[in-house]
Coordinates of C-alpha atoms and ligand atoms in Angstrom, one line a residue:
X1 CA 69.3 -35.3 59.7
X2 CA 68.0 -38.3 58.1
X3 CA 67.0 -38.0 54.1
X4 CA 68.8 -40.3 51.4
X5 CA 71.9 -39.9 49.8
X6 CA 72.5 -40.0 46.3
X7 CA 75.5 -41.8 46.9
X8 CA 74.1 -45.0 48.5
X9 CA 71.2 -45.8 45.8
X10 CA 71.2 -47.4 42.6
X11 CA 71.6 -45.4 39.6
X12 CA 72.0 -47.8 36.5
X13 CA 70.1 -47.1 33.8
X14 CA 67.3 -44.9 36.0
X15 CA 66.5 -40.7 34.9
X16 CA 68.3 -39.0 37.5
X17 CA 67.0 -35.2 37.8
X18 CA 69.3 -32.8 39.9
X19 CA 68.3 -29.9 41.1
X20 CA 71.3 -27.8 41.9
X21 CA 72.1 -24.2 42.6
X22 CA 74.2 -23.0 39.3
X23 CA 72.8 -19.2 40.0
X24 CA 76.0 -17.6 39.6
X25 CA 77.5 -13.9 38.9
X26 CA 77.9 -12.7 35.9
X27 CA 79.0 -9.5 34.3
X28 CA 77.2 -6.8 31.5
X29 CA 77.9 -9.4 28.6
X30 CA 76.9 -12.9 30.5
X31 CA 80.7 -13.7 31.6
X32 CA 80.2 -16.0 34.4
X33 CA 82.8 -13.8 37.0
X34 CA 82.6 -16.4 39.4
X35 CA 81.7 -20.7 38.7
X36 CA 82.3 -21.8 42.5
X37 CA 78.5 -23.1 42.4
X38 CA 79.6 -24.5 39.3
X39 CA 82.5 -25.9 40.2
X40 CA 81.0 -27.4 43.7
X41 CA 77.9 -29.2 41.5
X42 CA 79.9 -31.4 39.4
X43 CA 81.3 -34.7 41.8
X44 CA 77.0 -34.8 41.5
X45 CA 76.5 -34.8 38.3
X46 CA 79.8 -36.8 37.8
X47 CA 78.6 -39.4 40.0
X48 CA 75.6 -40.4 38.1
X49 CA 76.8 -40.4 34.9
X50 CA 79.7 -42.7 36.5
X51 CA 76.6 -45.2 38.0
X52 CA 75.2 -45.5 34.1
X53 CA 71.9 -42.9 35.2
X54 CA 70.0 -41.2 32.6
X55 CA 70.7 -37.2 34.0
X56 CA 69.1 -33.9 34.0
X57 CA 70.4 -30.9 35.8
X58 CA 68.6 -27.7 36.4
X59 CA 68.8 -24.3 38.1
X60 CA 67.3 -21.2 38.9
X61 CA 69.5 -18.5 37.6
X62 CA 68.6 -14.9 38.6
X63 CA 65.2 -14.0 39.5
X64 CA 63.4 -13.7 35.6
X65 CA 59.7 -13.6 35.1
X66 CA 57.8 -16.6 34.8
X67 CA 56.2 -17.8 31.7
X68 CA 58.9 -16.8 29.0
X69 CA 62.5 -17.0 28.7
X70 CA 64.4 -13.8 28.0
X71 CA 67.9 -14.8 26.4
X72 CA 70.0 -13.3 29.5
X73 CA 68.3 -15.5 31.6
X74 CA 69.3 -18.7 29.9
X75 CA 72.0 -21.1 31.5
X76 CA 73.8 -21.1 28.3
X77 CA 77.0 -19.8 29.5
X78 CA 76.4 -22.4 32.8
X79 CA 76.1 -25.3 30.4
X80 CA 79.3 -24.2 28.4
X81 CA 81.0 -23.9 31.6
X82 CA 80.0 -27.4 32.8
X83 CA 80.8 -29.1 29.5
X84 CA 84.4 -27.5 30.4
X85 CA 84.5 -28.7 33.6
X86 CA 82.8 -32.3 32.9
X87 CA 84.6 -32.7 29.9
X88 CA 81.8 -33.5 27.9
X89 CA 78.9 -32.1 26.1
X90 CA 76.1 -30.8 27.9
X91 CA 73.5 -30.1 25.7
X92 CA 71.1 -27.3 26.9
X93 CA 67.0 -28.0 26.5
X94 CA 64.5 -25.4 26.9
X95 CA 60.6 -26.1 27.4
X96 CA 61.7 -29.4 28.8
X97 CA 58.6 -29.8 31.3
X98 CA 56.4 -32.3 29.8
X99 CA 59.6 -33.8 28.5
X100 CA 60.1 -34.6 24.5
X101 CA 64.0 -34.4 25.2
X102 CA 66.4 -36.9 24.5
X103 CA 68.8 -38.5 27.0
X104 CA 70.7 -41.7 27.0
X105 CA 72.1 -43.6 30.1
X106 CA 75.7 -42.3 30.8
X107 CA 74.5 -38.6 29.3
X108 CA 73.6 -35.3 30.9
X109 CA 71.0 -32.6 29.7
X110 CA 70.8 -28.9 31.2
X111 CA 67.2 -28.4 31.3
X112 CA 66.9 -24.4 31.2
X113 CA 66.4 -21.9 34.3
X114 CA 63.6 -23.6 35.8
X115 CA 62.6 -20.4 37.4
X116 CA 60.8 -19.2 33.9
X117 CA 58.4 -22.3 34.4
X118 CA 54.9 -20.9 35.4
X119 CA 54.5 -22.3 38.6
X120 CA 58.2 -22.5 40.2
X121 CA 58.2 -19.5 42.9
X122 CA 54.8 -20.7 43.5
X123 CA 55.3 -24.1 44.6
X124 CA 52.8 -25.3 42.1
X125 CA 51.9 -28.8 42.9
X126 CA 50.4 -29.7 39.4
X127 CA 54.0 -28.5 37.4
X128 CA 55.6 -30.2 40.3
X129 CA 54.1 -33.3 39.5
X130 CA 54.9 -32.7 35.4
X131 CA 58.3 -32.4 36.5
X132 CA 58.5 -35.5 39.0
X133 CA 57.3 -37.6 35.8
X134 CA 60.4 -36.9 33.8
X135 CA 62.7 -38.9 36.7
X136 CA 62.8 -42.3 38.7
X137 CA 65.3 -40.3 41.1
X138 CA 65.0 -36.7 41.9
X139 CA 68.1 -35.3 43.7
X140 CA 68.6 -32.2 45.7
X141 CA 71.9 -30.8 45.7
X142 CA 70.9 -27.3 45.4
X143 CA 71.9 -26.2 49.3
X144 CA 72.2 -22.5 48.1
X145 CA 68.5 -22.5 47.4
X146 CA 67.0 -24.7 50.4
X147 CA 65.6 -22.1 51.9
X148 CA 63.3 -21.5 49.2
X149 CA 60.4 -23.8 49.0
X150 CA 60.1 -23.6 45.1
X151 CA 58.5 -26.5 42.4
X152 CA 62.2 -27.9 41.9
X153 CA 63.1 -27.7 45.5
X154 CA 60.4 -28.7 47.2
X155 CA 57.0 -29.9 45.2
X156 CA 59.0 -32.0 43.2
X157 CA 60.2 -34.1 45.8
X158 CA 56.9 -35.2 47.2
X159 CA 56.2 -36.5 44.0
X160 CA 59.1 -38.0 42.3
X161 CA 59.5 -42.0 42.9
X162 CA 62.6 -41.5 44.9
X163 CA 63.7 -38.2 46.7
X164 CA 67.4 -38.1 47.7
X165 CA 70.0 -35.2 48.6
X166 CA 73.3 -34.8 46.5
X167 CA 76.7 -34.7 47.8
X168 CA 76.9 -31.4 47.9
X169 CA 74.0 -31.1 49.7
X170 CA 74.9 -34.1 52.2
X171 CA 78.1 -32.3 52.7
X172 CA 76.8 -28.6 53.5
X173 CA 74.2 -30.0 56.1
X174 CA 77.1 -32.5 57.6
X175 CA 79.8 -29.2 58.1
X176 CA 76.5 -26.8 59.5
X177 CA 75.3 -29.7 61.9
X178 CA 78.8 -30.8 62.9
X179 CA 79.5 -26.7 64.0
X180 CA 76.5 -26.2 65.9
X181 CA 74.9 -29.7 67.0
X182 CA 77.6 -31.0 68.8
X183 CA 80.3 -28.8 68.8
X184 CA 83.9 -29.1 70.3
X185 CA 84.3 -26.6 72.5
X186 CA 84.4 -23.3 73.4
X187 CA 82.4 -22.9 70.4
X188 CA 82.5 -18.8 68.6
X189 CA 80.6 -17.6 66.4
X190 CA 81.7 -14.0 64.4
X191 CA 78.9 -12.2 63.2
X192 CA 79.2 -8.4 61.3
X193 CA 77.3 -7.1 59.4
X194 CA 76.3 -3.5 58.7
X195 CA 72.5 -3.8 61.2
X196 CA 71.5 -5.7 63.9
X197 CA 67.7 -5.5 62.7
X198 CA 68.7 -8.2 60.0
X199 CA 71.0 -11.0 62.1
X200 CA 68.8 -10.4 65.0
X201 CA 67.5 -13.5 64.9
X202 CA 70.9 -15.3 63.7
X203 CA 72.3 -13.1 66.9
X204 CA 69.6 -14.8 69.0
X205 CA 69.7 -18.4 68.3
X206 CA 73.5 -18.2 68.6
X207 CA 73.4 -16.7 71.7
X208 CA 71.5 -19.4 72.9
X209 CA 74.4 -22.0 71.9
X210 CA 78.2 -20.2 71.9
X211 CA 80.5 -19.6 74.5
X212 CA 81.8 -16.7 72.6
X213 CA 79.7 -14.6 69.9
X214 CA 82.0 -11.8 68.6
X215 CA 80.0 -9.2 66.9
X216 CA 81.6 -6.5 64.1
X217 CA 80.3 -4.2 62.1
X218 CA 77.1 -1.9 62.2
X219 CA 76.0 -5.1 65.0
X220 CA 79.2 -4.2 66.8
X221 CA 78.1 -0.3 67.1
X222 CA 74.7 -1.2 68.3
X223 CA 76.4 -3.2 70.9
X224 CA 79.2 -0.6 71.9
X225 CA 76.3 2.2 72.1
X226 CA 74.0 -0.2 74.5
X227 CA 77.6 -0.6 76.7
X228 CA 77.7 2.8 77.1
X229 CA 80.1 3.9 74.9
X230 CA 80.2 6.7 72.2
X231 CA 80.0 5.9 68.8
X232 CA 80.3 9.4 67.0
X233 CA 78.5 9.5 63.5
X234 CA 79.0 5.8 62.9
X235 CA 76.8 3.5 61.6
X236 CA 73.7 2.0 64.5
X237 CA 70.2 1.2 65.1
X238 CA 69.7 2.7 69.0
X239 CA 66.5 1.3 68.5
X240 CA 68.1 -1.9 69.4
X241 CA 70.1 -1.2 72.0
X242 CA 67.7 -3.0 74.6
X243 CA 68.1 -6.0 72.2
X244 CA 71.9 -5.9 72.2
X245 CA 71.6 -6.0 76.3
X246 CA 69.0 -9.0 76.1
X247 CA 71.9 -10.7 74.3
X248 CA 74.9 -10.0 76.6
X249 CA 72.7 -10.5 79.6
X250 CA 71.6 -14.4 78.2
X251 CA 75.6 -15.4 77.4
X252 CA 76.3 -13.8 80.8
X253 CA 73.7 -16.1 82.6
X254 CA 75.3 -18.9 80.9
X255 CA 78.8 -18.3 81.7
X256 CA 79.5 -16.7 77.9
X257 CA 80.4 -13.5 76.9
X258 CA 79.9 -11.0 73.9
X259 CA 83.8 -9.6 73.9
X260 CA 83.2 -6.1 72.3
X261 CA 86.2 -3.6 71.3
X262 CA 88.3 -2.0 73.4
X263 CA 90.2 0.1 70.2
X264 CA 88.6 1.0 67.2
X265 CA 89.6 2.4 63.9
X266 CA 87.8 5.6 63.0
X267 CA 87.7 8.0 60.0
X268 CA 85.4 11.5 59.2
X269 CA 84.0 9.5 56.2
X270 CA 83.8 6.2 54.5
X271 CA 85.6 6.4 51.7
X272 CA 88.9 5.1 49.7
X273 CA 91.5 8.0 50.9
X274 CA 89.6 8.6 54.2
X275 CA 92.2 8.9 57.0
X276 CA 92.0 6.2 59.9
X277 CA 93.2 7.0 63.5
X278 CA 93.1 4.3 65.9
X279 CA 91.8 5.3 69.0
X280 CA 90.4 3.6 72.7
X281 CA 87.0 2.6 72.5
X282 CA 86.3 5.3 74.9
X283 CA 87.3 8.6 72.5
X284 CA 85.1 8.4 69.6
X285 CA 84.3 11.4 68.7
X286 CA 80.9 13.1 67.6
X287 CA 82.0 13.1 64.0
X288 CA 83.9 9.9 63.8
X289 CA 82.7 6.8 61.9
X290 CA 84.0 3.8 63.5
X291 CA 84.9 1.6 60.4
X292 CA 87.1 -1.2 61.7
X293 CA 88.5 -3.0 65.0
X294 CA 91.6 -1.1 66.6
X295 CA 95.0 -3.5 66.6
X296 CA 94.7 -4.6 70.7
X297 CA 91.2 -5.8 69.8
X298 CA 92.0 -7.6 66.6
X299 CA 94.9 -9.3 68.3
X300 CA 92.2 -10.3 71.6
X301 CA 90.0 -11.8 68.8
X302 CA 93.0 -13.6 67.8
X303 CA 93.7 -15.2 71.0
X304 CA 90.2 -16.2 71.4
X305 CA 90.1 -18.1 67.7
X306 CA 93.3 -19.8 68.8
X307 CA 91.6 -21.5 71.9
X308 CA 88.3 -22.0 69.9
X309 CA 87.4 -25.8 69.4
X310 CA 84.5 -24.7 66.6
X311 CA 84.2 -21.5 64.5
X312 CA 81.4 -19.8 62.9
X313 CA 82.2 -16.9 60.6
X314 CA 79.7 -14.8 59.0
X315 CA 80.5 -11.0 57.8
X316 CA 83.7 -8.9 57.7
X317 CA 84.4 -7.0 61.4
X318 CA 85.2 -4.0 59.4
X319 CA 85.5 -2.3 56.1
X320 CA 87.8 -4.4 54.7
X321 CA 87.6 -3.4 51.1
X322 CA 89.6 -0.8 51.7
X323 CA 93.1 -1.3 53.1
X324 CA 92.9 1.4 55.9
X325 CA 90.2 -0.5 57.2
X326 CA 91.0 -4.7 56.5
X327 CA 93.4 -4.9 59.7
X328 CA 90.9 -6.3 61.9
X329 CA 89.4 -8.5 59.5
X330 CA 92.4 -9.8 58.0
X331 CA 93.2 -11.2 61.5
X332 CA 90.5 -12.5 62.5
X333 CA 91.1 -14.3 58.9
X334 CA 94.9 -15.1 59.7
X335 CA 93.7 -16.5 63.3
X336 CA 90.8 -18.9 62.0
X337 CA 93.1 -20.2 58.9
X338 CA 96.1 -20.4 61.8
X339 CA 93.3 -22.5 64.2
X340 CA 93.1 -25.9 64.2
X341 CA 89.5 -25.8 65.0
X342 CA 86.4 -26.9 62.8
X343 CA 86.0 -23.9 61.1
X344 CA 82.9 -23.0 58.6
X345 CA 82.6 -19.9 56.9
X346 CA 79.5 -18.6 54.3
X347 CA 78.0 -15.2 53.0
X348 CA 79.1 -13.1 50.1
X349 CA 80.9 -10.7 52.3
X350 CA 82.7 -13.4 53.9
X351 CA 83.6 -15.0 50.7
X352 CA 84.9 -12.1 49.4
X353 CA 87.2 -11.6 53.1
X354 CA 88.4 -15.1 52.4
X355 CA 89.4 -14.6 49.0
X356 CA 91.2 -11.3 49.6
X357 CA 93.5 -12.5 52.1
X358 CA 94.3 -16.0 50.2
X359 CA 92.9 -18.2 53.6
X360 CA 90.1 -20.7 51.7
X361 CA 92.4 -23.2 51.7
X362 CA 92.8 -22.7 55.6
X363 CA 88.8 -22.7 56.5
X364 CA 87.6 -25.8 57.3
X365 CA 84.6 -26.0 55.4
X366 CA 83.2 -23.0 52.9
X367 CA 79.7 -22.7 52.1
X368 CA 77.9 -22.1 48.9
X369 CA 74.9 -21.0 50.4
X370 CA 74.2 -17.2 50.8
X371 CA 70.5 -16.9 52.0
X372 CA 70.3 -20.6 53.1
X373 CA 73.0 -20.4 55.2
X374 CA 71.9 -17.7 57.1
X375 CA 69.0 -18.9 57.7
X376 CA 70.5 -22.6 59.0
X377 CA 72.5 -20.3 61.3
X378 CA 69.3 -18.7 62.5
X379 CA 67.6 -22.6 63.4
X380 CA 65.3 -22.4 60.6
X381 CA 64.3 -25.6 58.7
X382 CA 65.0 -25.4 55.5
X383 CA 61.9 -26.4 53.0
X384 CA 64.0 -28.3 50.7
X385 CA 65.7 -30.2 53.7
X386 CA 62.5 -30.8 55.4
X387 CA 60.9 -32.3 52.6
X388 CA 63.7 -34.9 52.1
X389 CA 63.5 -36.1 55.7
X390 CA 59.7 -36.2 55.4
X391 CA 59.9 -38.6 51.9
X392 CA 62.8 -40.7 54.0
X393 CA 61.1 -41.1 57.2
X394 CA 57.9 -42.4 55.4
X395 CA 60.2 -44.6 53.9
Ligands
3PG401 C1 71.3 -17.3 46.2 O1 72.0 -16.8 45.3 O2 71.3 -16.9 47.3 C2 70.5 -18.5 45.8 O3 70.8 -19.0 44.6 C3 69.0 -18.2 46.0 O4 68.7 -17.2 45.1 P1 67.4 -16.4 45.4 O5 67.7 -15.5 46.5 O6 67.1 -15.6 44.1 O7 66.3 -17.3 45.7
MG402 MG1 70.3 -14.1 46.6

């Protein structure tokens, strides 16, 4: 991928506009529950103010209305958060679009949720262009949010001066094209997730590239059930089944398999005190739910992430929020931080895996991108990406 990086260009003295992705969690009162976004968006923002630029940060935060800003969908808890983290005072500006805001070289401005800007999900070229004239630099570091083509992640870029990618950004697209464009090998991607209908597509395009794609979840039922096997009350779409076989047929014809579970863990219901019996893939029974891997396959899961050379990991191989249910995903989570393979992880689900069993230290790289990564995974070009190579290769 070829676009410019923050890092290489000349900031001293020159408006720097960043676009990054601060939309983070909050709870019932505006508590930010979780500031990894926040957290991954300052060496950025640092950066600039270090090269003597001029800087304004945005984000989208939530999905308001456009045209007026509600107070709980203000970035003023992000900005407080950022001063923390930056050390400094980030003063937050609303209506900022045609400018009329202060900022001196060496000083940063939070321009508020750019999503209540008429225009933004719209890709409006004429607020697009309002917004390129505040900046001699606009900067993309907003990876979570590349798949949306948007006034501040995509219009903008066509029309600012200079269009460049942030670290951040730089970073995310390195780890994702380092996994899957030239991978060390045997390359294996895990993806769960509760339906096949919605990672078809992911399934797909990684079937076309693995030597191992270890399915879990819902996707894992829809696979066992076009096997063969029965799969009780659990969770399926036998709609699919024919695209589950289209899947382990093309790995087959390349020499790759789909490994699929030889013990499951099953229960009567999903829930808390639900009581899990392990049982051969072969006994489900008509009023089982199969709700996590069985111990022989967890540990053959294991093996196969200790020979991997590369590691994808999206979604939780069982229902891990509950205890009676986290075995097989804690090991696959315990065998990938144990691997010394390349390993990249992303998704909310994921995130959460991670953090419960302590391993994000252990995972090669972790991405901030929900949506966007998914899609990456899937082969998509990302809008925000695309226009960034476009601006550099007209360069
Ligand atoms: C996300 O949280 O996935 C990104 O910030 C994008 O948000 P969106 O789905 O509202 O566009
Ligand atoms: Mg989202």
């Amino acid at each position: 991928m070829k676009f410019l990086r923050l890092n290489d260009l000349p900031l001293a003295g020159k408006r720097v506009f960043i676009r990054a992705d601060l939309n983070v969690p909050q709870d019932d009162s505006g508590n930010i529950t979780e500031d990894t976004r926040i957290r991954a968006s300052v060496p950025c923002i640092q950066h600039a103010l270090k090269a003597g630029a001029a800087v304004m940060v945005t984000s989208h935060l939530g999905r308001p209305a456009e045209g007026k800003l509600e107070p709980a969908d203000s970035l003023a808890p992000v900005a407080r958060r950022l001063a923390e983290l930056l050390g400094r005072p980030v003063p937050l500006v609303s209506n900022w679009v045609d400018g009329g805001f202060q900022v001196k070289p060496g000083e940063v401005v939070m321009l508020e949720n750019c999503r209540v800007n008429k225009g933004e999900k719209k890709d409006d070229d004429a607020l697009a262009r309002r917004m390129a004239a505040l900046c001699d630099v606009y900067v993309n570091d907003a990876f979570g949010t590349a798949h949306r083509a948007e006034a501040t992640t995509h219009g903008i870029a066509k029309f600012a001066p200079v269009a460049c990618a942030g670290p951040l950004m730089a970073a995310e697209l390195d780890a994702l094209g380092a996994a899957l464009g030239n991978p060390a090998r045997p390359l294996l991607a895990i993806v769960a997730g509760s339906k096949v209908s919605t990672k078809l597509t992911i399934l797909k395009s990684l079937a076309a590239k693995v030597d191992q794609l270890i399915v879990g979840g819902g996707i894992a039922n829809t696979f066992l059930l076009a096997a063969g096997k029965p799969i009780g009350k659990s969770l399926a779409e036998p709609a699919l089944k024919g695209e589950a076989l289209a899947i382990i047929d093309m790995m087959k014809a390349r020499g790759a398999e789909v490994p699929l579970p030889a013990d499951v863990v099953v229960a009567g219901d999903l829930a808390a005190q639900a009581r899990a019996n392990r049982v051969p893939v072969g006994e489900v029974k008509a009023d089982d739910m199969i709700l996590d891997i069985g111990p022989q396959s967890a540990a053959r899961l294991a093996e196969l992430i200790s020979k991997a050379g590369t590691i994808v990991w999206n979604g939780p191989v069982g229902v891990f929020e509950f205890d009676q249910f986290a075995g097989g995903t804690k090991a696959v989570a315990l065998a990938i931080a144990a691997s010394k393979a390349f390993s990249i992880a992303g998704g909310g689900d994921t995130l959460a895996a991670i953090a419960k069993f302590g391993i994000g230290d252990k995972v090669s790289y972790i991405s901030t991108g929900g949506g966007a990564f998914l899609e990456f995974l899937e082969g998509k070009m990302l809008p925000a990406v695309e226009i960034l190579e476009q601006r550099a290769a007209a360069l």
